[in-house]
Short mmCIF file of C-alpha atoms (C1' of nucleotides) in Angstrom, two decimals:
data_model
loop_
_atom_site.label_atom_id
_atom_site.label_comp_id
_atom_site.label_asym_id
_atom_site.label_seq_id
_atom_site.Cartn_x
_atom_site.Cartn_y
_atom_site.Cartn_z
CA MET D 1035 1.84 -16.78 -11.27
CA ASN D 1036 3.83 -13.88 -10.63
CA ASP D 1037 3.94 -12.52 -6.62
CA ASN D 1038 2.39 -9.13 -7.73
CA ASN D 1039 5.15 -7.15 -8.38
CA LYS D 1040 7.55 -7.36 -5.77
CA LYS D 1041 11.03 -6.80 -6.59
CA ASN D 1042 13.72 -10.01 -6.39
CA HIS D 1043 16.00 -8.48 -4.08
CA TYR D 1044 15.97 -4.89 -2.54
CA ARG D 1045 19.83 -2.97 -2.93
CA TYR D 1046 21.00 -0.94 -0.84
CA SER D 1047 19.93 2.97 -0.63
CA ARG D 1048 20.68 5.75 1.33
CA GLN D 1049 17.77 7.50 1.59
CA ARG D 1050 16.08 4.30 2.39
CA GLU D 1051 18.61 3.78 5.30
CA ARG D 1052 17.69 7.42 6.82
CA LEU D 1053 14.29 6.56 7.05
CA LEU D 1054 14.06 3.94 8.75
CA VAL D 1055 16.76 5.44 11.07
CA ILE D 1056 14.90 8.46 11.39
CA LEU D 1057 11.19 6.45 11.82
CA ARG D 1058 12.99 4.08 14.56
CA SER D 1059 14.00 7.42 16.66
CA THR D 1060 10.32 8.90 16.93
CA SER D 1061 7.21 7.16 18.97
CA SER D 1062 5.11 9.72 16.87
CA HIS D 1063 3.76 7.79 14.10
CA PRO D 1064 4.41 10.59 11.63
CA THR D 1065 2.83 10.91 7.95
CA ALA D 1066 4.84 11.09 5.06
CA ALA D 1067 5.03 14.45 4.52
CA TRP D 1068 6.73 14.82 7.91
CA LEU D 1069 9.41 12.10 7.09
CA TYR D 1070 9.77 14.04 3.44
CA ASP D 1071 10.15 17.52 5.45
CA ARG D 1072 12.58 15.99 8.16
CA LEU D 1073 14.60 13.99 4.86
CA LYS D 1074 14.85 16.89 2.74
CA PRO D 1075 17.62 18.86 4.29
CA GLU D 1076 20.04 15.60 4.07
CA PHE D 1077 18.68 14.73 0.40
CA PRO D 1078 18.13 18.51 -1.41
CA HIS D 1079 16.61 16.76 -4.65
CA LEU D 1080 14.19 14.19 -2.58
CA SER D 1081 11.13 13.54 -3.59
CA PRO D 1082 7.96 12.43 -2.66
CA GLY D 1083 7.55 9.85 -4.15
CA THR D 1084 10.99 8.42 -3.37
CA VAL D 1085 9.38 8.77 0.27
CA TYR D 1086 6.60 6.81 -0.76
CA ARG D 1087 8.06 4.00 -2.76
CA ASN D 1088 10.89 3.11 0.51
CA LEU D 1089 7.93 2.97 3.05
CA THR D 1090 6.43 0.70 0.79
CA ILE D 1091 9.42 -1.67 0.30
CA LEU D 1092 10.22 -1.10 4.35
CA ILE D 1093 6.86 -2.50 4.83
CA GLU D 1094 7.34 -5.63 2.65
CA GLN D 1095 10.60 -6.05 4.80
CA GLY D 1096 8.39 -5.59 8.04
CA LEU D 1097 10.26 -3.65 9.06
CA VAL D 1098 7.66 -0.62 9.17
CA ARG D 1099 3.65 -0.93 9.43
CA LYS D 1100 1.17 1.59 7.94
CA ILE D 1101 -1.40 2.77 10.72
CA ASP D 1102 -4.83 3.75 10.09
CA ALA D 1103 -6.43 5.91 12.10
CA GLY D 1104 -9.04 7.78 10.82
CA SER D 1105 -7.41 10.73 9.15
CA THR D 1106 -6.97 11.10 5.04
CA PHE D 1107 -3.56 10.43 5.49
CA ASP D 1108 -2.04 7.26 6.68
CA ARG D 1109 1.05 7.25 9.35
CA PHE D 1110 3.56 5.12 9.42
CA GLU D 1111 5.39 3.46 12.34
CA ALA D 1112 9.21 1.02 12.80
CA LYS D 1113 7.97 -0.89 15.96
CA THR D 1114 7.31 -4.27 15.14
CA ASP D 1115 6.96 -6.19 18.30
CA PRO D 1116 2.84 -6.31 19.05
CA HIS D 1117 1.50 -3.29 20.95
CA TYR D 1118 -1.88 -1.11 21.00
CA HIS D 1119 -2.26 2.39 20.34
CA LEU D 1120 -3.93 4.88 22.68
CA ILE D 1121 -5.82 7.49 20.59
CA CYS D 1122 -6.53 11.36 22.17
CA ARG D 1123 -10.08 12.33 20.61
CA LYS D 1124 -9.21 16.00 20.70
CA CYS D 1125 -5.47 16.17 19.64
CA GLY D 1126 -5.39 12.89 17.74
CA THR D 1127 -1.98 11.98 19.06
CA ILE D 1128 -1.63 8.48 18.98
CA THR D 1129 0.15 6.61 22.38
CA ASP D 1130 2.13 3.11 22.26
CA PHE D 1131 0.46 0.90 24.81
CA GLU D 1132 2.73 -2.63 24.92
CA LYS D 1133 2.48 -3.54 28.76
CA ARG D 1134 -0.39 -6.27 28.23
CA PHE D 1135 -1.23 -7.68 24.81
CA PHE D 1136 -4.02 -9.68 24.94
CA THR D 1137 -3.74 -13.23 23.21
CA GLU D 1138 -6.65 -14.77 24.62
CA ILE D 1139 -9.32 -12.82 22.89
CA ASP D 1140 -8.36 -14.32 19.56
CA GLU D 1141 -9.43 -17.80 21.08
CA GLU D 1142 -12.40 -16.84 22.05
CA ILE D 1143 -13.40 -15.31 18.18
CA ARG D 1144 -12.12 -18.60 17.24
CA SER D 1145 -14.74 -20.50 19.10
CA SER D 1146 -17.42 -19.11 17.47
CA THR D 1147 -16.85 -18.15 13.91
CA ASP D 1148 -15.49 -20.03 10.66
CA PHE D 1149 -13.04 -17.41 10.47
CA ALA D 1150 -9.11 -18.36 10.84
CA ILE D 1151 -7.79 -15.75 12.74
CA ASP D 1152 -3.79 -15.03 13.06
CA GLY D 1153 -4.27 -11.75 14.82
CA HIS D 1154 -6.26 -8.58 15.94
CA ARG D 1155 -5.90 -4.87 16.10
CA ILE D 1156 -6.92 -2.76 19.48
CA ASP D 1157 -6.86 0.68 19.09
CA PHE D 1158 -8.43 2.78 22.83
CA PHE D 1159 -9.87 5.95 21.61
CA GLY D 1160 -10.34 8.88 24.70
CA THR D 1161 -8.54 12.19 26.09
CA CYS D 1162 -4.47 11.77 26.58
CA ALA D 1163 -3.07 14.12 29.52
CA ASP D 1164 -2.44 17.14 28.17
CA CYS D 1165 -5.79 17.58 26.90
CA ARG D 1166 -7.06 16.53 29.76
CA ALA D 1167 -5.00 18.95 31.32
CA LYS D 1168 -6.01 22.28 29.06
CA SER D 1169 -9.87 21.71 29.71
CA MET K 781 -17.33 30.33 19.15
CA ASN K 782 -19.19 28.67 16.33
CA ASP K 783 -19.35 25.27 16.34
CA ASN K 784 -16.90 24.50 13.66
CA ASN K 785 -19.90 24.16 10.18
CA LYS K 786 -22.37 22.31 11.98
CA LYS K 787 -25.88 23.22 10.89
CA ASN K 788 -28.59 24.03 12.92
CA HIS K 789 -31.17 21.93 12.80
CA TYR K 790 -31.21 18.86 9.64
CA ARG K 791 -34.31 19.59 7.22
CA TYR K 792 -35.74 16.48 5.85
CA SER K 793 -34.09 14.84 2.57
CA ARG K 794 -35.16 12.12 0.22
CA GLN K 795 -32.10 11.32 -0.48
CA ARG K 796 -30.91 10.90 2.99
CA GLU K 797 -33.82 8.74 4.09
CA ARG K 798 -32.91 6.29 1.01
CA LEU K 799 -29.50 6.30 2.21
CA LEU K 800 -29.81 5.68 5.45
CA VAL K 801 -32.59 3.02 4.77
CA ILE K 802 -29.72 1.03 1.81
CA LEU K 803 -27.35 1.26 4.69
CA ARG K 804 -29.39 -0.33 7.12
CA SER K 805 -30.33 -3.36 4.72
CA THR K 806 -26.71 -4.53 4.18
CA SER K 807 -24.25 -6.05 5.82
CA SER K 808 -21.42 -5.38 3.41
CA HIS K 809 -19.77 -2.39 4.81
CA PRO K 810 -19.95 -0.78 1.71
CA THR K 811 -17.94 2.24 -0.25
CA ALA K 812 -19.45 5.71 -0.71
CA ALA K 813 -19.14 4.52 -4.32
CA TRP K 814 -21.14 1.60 -4.52
CA LEU K 815 -24.14 3.64 -2.12
CA TYR K 816 -23.99 6.35 -5.18
CA ASP K 817 -24.44 3.24 -7.95
CA ARG K 818 -26.93 1.77 -5.61
CA LEU K 819 -28.83 4.99 -5.57
CA LYS K 820 -28.56 6.19 -9.17
CA PRO K 821 -31.48 4.67 -10.77
CA GLU K 822 -33.54 6.55 -7.76
CA PHE K 823 -32.09 9.69 -8.14
CA PRO K 824 -31.18 10.48 -11.62
CA HIS K 825 -29.30 13.14 -11.46
CA LEU K 826 -27.92 12.46 -8.23
CA SER K 827 -24.13 13.43 -7.71
CA PRO K 828 -21.23 11.82 -5.44
CA GLY K 829 -21.21 15.05 -3.57
CA THR K 830 -24.35 14.61 -2.39
CA VAL K 831 -23.76 11.19 -0.74
CA TYR K 832 -20.43 12.04 0.89
CA ARG K 833 -22.67 15.41 2.49
CA ASN K 834 -25.50 13.08 3.32
CA LEU K 835 -22.72 10.56 4.88
CA THR K 836 -21.21 12.88 7.01
CA ILE K 837 -24.62 13.90 8.28
CA LEU K 838 -25.61 10.81 9.37
CA ILE K 839 -22.44 10.33 11.06
CA GLU K 840 -22.99 13.97 13.16
CA GLN K 841 -26.21 12.05 14.14
CA GLY K 842 -24.81 8.76 15.55
CA LEU K 843 -26.71 6.95 12.89
CA VAL K 844 -23.55 6.16 10.68
CA ARG K 845 -19.97 5.05 11.29
CA LYS K 846 -16.94 5.84 8.94
CA ILE K 847 -14.37 2.41 9.11
CA ASP K 848 -11.04 2.30 8.17
CA ALA K 849 -9.56 -1.24 7.36
CA GLY K 850 -6.42 -0.35 5.74
CA SER K 851 -8.14 0.42 1.97
CA THR K 852 -7.99 4.10 0.26
CA PHE K 853 -11.68 4.38 0.21
CA ASP K 854 -14.08 4.78 3.34
CA ARG K 855 -16.38 2.12 4.30
CA PHE K 856 -19.74 2.57 6.37
CA GLU K 857 -21.87 1.10 8.62
CA ALA K 858 -25.47 1.45 10.04
CA LYS K 859 -24.99 -0.71 13.21
CA THR K 860 -24.04 1.62 15.99
CA ASP K 861 -24.40 -1.35 18.70
CA PRO K 862 -20.68 -2.67 19.67
CA HIS K 863 -19.16 -5.06 17.96
CA TYR K 864 -16.44 -6.03 15.84
CA HIS K 865 -15.02 -7.14 12.90
CA LEU K 866 -13.31 -9.84 11.32
CA ILE K 867 -11.41 -8.29 8.11
CA CYS K 868 -10.32 -11.42 5.59
CA ARG K 869 -6.62 -10.53 5.02
CA LYS K 870 -7.17 -12.69 1.12
CA CYS K 871 -10.50 -10.85 -0.06
CA GLY K 872 -11.01 -7.83 2.53
CA THR K 873 -14.28 -9.34 3.50
CA ILE K 874 -15.95 -7.47 6.82
CA THR K 875 -17.81 -9.51 8.78
CA ASP K 876 -19.35 -7.83 12.10
CA PHE K 877 -18.73 -10.41 15.34
CA GLU K 878 -21.36 -9.16 18.29
CA LYS K 879 -21.32 -12.10 20.45
CA ARG K 880 -19.03 -11.03 22.93
CA PHE K 881 -17.47 -7.21 23.71
CA PHE K 882 -14.48 -7.53 25.85
CA THR K 883 -15.47 -4.21 28.13
CA GLU K 884 -13.13 -5.71 30.63
CA ILE K 885 -10.00 -4.82 28.84
CA ASP K 886 -10.64 -0.66 28.95
CA GLU K 887 -10.25 -0.99 32.95
CA GLU K 888 -7.16 -3.26 32.39
CA ILE K 889 -5.46 -0.63 30.20
CA ARG K 890 -7.20 2.70 32.27
CA SER K 891 -4.85 1.15 35.35
CA SER K 892 -1.78 1.37 33.25
CA THR K 893 -1.89 4.62 31.55
CA ASP K 894 -3.30 8.57 32.65
CA PHE K 895 -5.07 7.85 29.37
CA ALA K 896 -8.83 8.91 29.96
CA ILE K 897 -10.21 5.75 28.22
CA ASP K 898 -13.73 5.91 26.70
CA GLY K 899 -13.77 3.01 24.37
CA HIS K 900 -11.76 0.31 22.17
CA ARG K 901 -12.19 -1.02 18.78
CA ILE K 902 -11.01 -4.25 17.83
CA ASP K 903 -10.06 -5.58 14.13
CA PHE K 904 -9.49 -9.10 14.18
CA PHE K 905 -7.34 -10.46 10.95
CA GLY K 906 -7.54 -13.57 9.55
CA THR K 907 -9.02 -15.79 6.54
CA CYS K 908 -12.55 -16.08 5.68
CA ALA K 909 -14.74 -19.64 5.13
CA ASP K 910 -15.05 -18.71 1.98
CA CYS K 911 -11.33 -17.86 0.88
CA ARG K 912 -10.18 -20.80 2.67
CA ALA K 913 -12.28 -23.16 0.69
CA LYS K 914 -11.13 -21.55 -2.63
CA SER K 915 -7.86 -23.08 -1.42
"C1'" DC R 1353 -39.35 33.36 3.42
"C1'" DT R 1354 -34.65 31.48 5.10
"C1'" DA R 1355 -31.51 28.73 4.99
"C1'" DC R 1356 -30.99 23.85 4.54
"C1'" DT R 1357 -29.89 20.66 0.53
"C1'" DT R 1358 -29.03 19.23 -4.66
"C1'" DG R 1359 -26.42 18.97 -8.88
"C1'" DC R 1360 -22.87 20.35 -11.57
"C1'" DA R 1361 -18.23 21.33 -11.93
"C1'" DA R 1362 -14.14 22.70 -10.17
"C1'" DA R 1363 -10.91 22.22 -6.67
"C1'" DC R 1364 -8.24 19.91 -3.76
"C1'" DT R 1365 -4.86 15.76 -0.43
"C1'" DA R 1366 -2.69 12.23 -0.53
"C1'" DT R 1367 -0.76 9.06 -3.00
"C1'" DT R 1368 0.91 6.65 -7.25
"C1'" DT R 1369 3.13 6.17 -11.70
"C1'" DG R 1370 5.97 6.62 -16.55
"C1'" DC R 1371 10.35 8.21 -18.15
"C1'" DG R 1372 14.56 9.23 -18.35
"C1'" DT R 1373 19.01 9.40 -15.76
"C1'" DT R 1374 21.99 8.10 -11.67
"C1'" DA R 1375 24.48 4.44 -9.07
"C1'" DC R 1376 24.31 -0.50 -6.06
"C1'" DG R 1377 26.50 -5.13 -6.98
"C1'" DC O 764 26.62 -3.66 -17.09
"C1'" DG O 765 22.27 -4.96 -15.59
"C1'" DT O 766 18.36 -3.49 -12.69
"C1'" DA O 767 17.24 -1.24 -8.81
"C1'" DA O 768 16.44 3.16 -7.34
"C1'" DC O 769 16.43 8.08 -7.93
"C1'" DG O 770 14.24 12.93 -9.32
"C1'" DC O 771 10.65 15.35 -11.64
"C1'" DA O 772 6.26 15.86 -13.69
"C1'" DA O 773 2.04 14.59 -14.49
"C1'" DA O 774 -1.55 11.17 -13.56
"C1'" DT O 775 -5.07 9.30 -10.02
"C1'" DA O 776 -8.04 8.20 -6.90
"C1'" DG O 777 -11.28 9.63 -3.31
"C1'" DT O 778 -13.33 13.21 -1.24
"C1'" DT O 779 -14.68 17.87 -1.04
"C1'" DT O 780 -16.42 22.55 -1.90
"C1'" DG O 781 -18.54 26.81 -4.51
"C1'" DC O 782 -22.24 28.60 -6.57
"C1'" DA O 783 -26.74 28.57 -8.49
"C1'" DA O 784 -31.39 26.69 -8.32
"C1'" DG O 785 -34.55 24.23 -5.66
"C1'" DT O 786 -37.60 22.76 -1.44
"C1'" DA O 787 -38.65 21.92 3.65
"C1'" DG O 788 -40.52 24.07 7.49
#
DNA sequence: CTACTTGCAAACTATTTGCGTTACG
DNA sequence: CGTAACGCAAATAGTTTGCAAGTAG
């Protein structure tokens, strides 16, 4: 009956606002730990729980997305427009790719399964320019 | 100087052989816990460590792949031929899709980045037939 | 015999949660 | 004022690791 355990409405929180601002100001797809370290000087009593709870809320609000890129930890991004990720096999860096979105492939899948497809995620793997320069 | 901590060669192990057979006999993309439960009756003294260690070895050998599908736990598959995953948003089931592989999209990305792309992964999201029937 | 593999148990890491307090609306 | 959000600390979940004993080659 209850929609899991989502709140009725969200109250303003300075910590959450700053978290979103920082997340929007970087393209590095940071981890929760990185965000915590980044925010700690501003809020000396900040706790990891607060970071995680706020990330969850921001995700519920559709302002942030969680990324799995094969690590043991989660990464986050505030980009909400459709885009892909280029993941470097050497250094793990994630780079956004937004020049092209292959909406047409969903249609191809739809036509040959009984799955009701509403979206897709693509990660491209390879070696970034920096890593190639180093070897 | 040392190649991380990989072994010089792999010795035969009955546990590992059975693990691979079971993994090859299912299309359910199981978790380590599921594999452990499945193998436990055959090896009453089996430990989780053995399952994880052997999965790591099978991955190094290129016989098994680890899948991240947004869960807190890893899933594994013994399919090594290129294919995609259809992930149900309701029940989390992962279904293989192998009818079509979009090799051409790598080329499109290559031409507009300085990333040396050598492969991609696509996950399609939606609702599976079973879940649609239930609602 | 050498060193890879095992079982067991303890350790580890990232994340979540309970609780009493603070503060937004 | 009611209840969402906080900080703190303890708990959890999944996975990894150290060690002594077993075993493949």
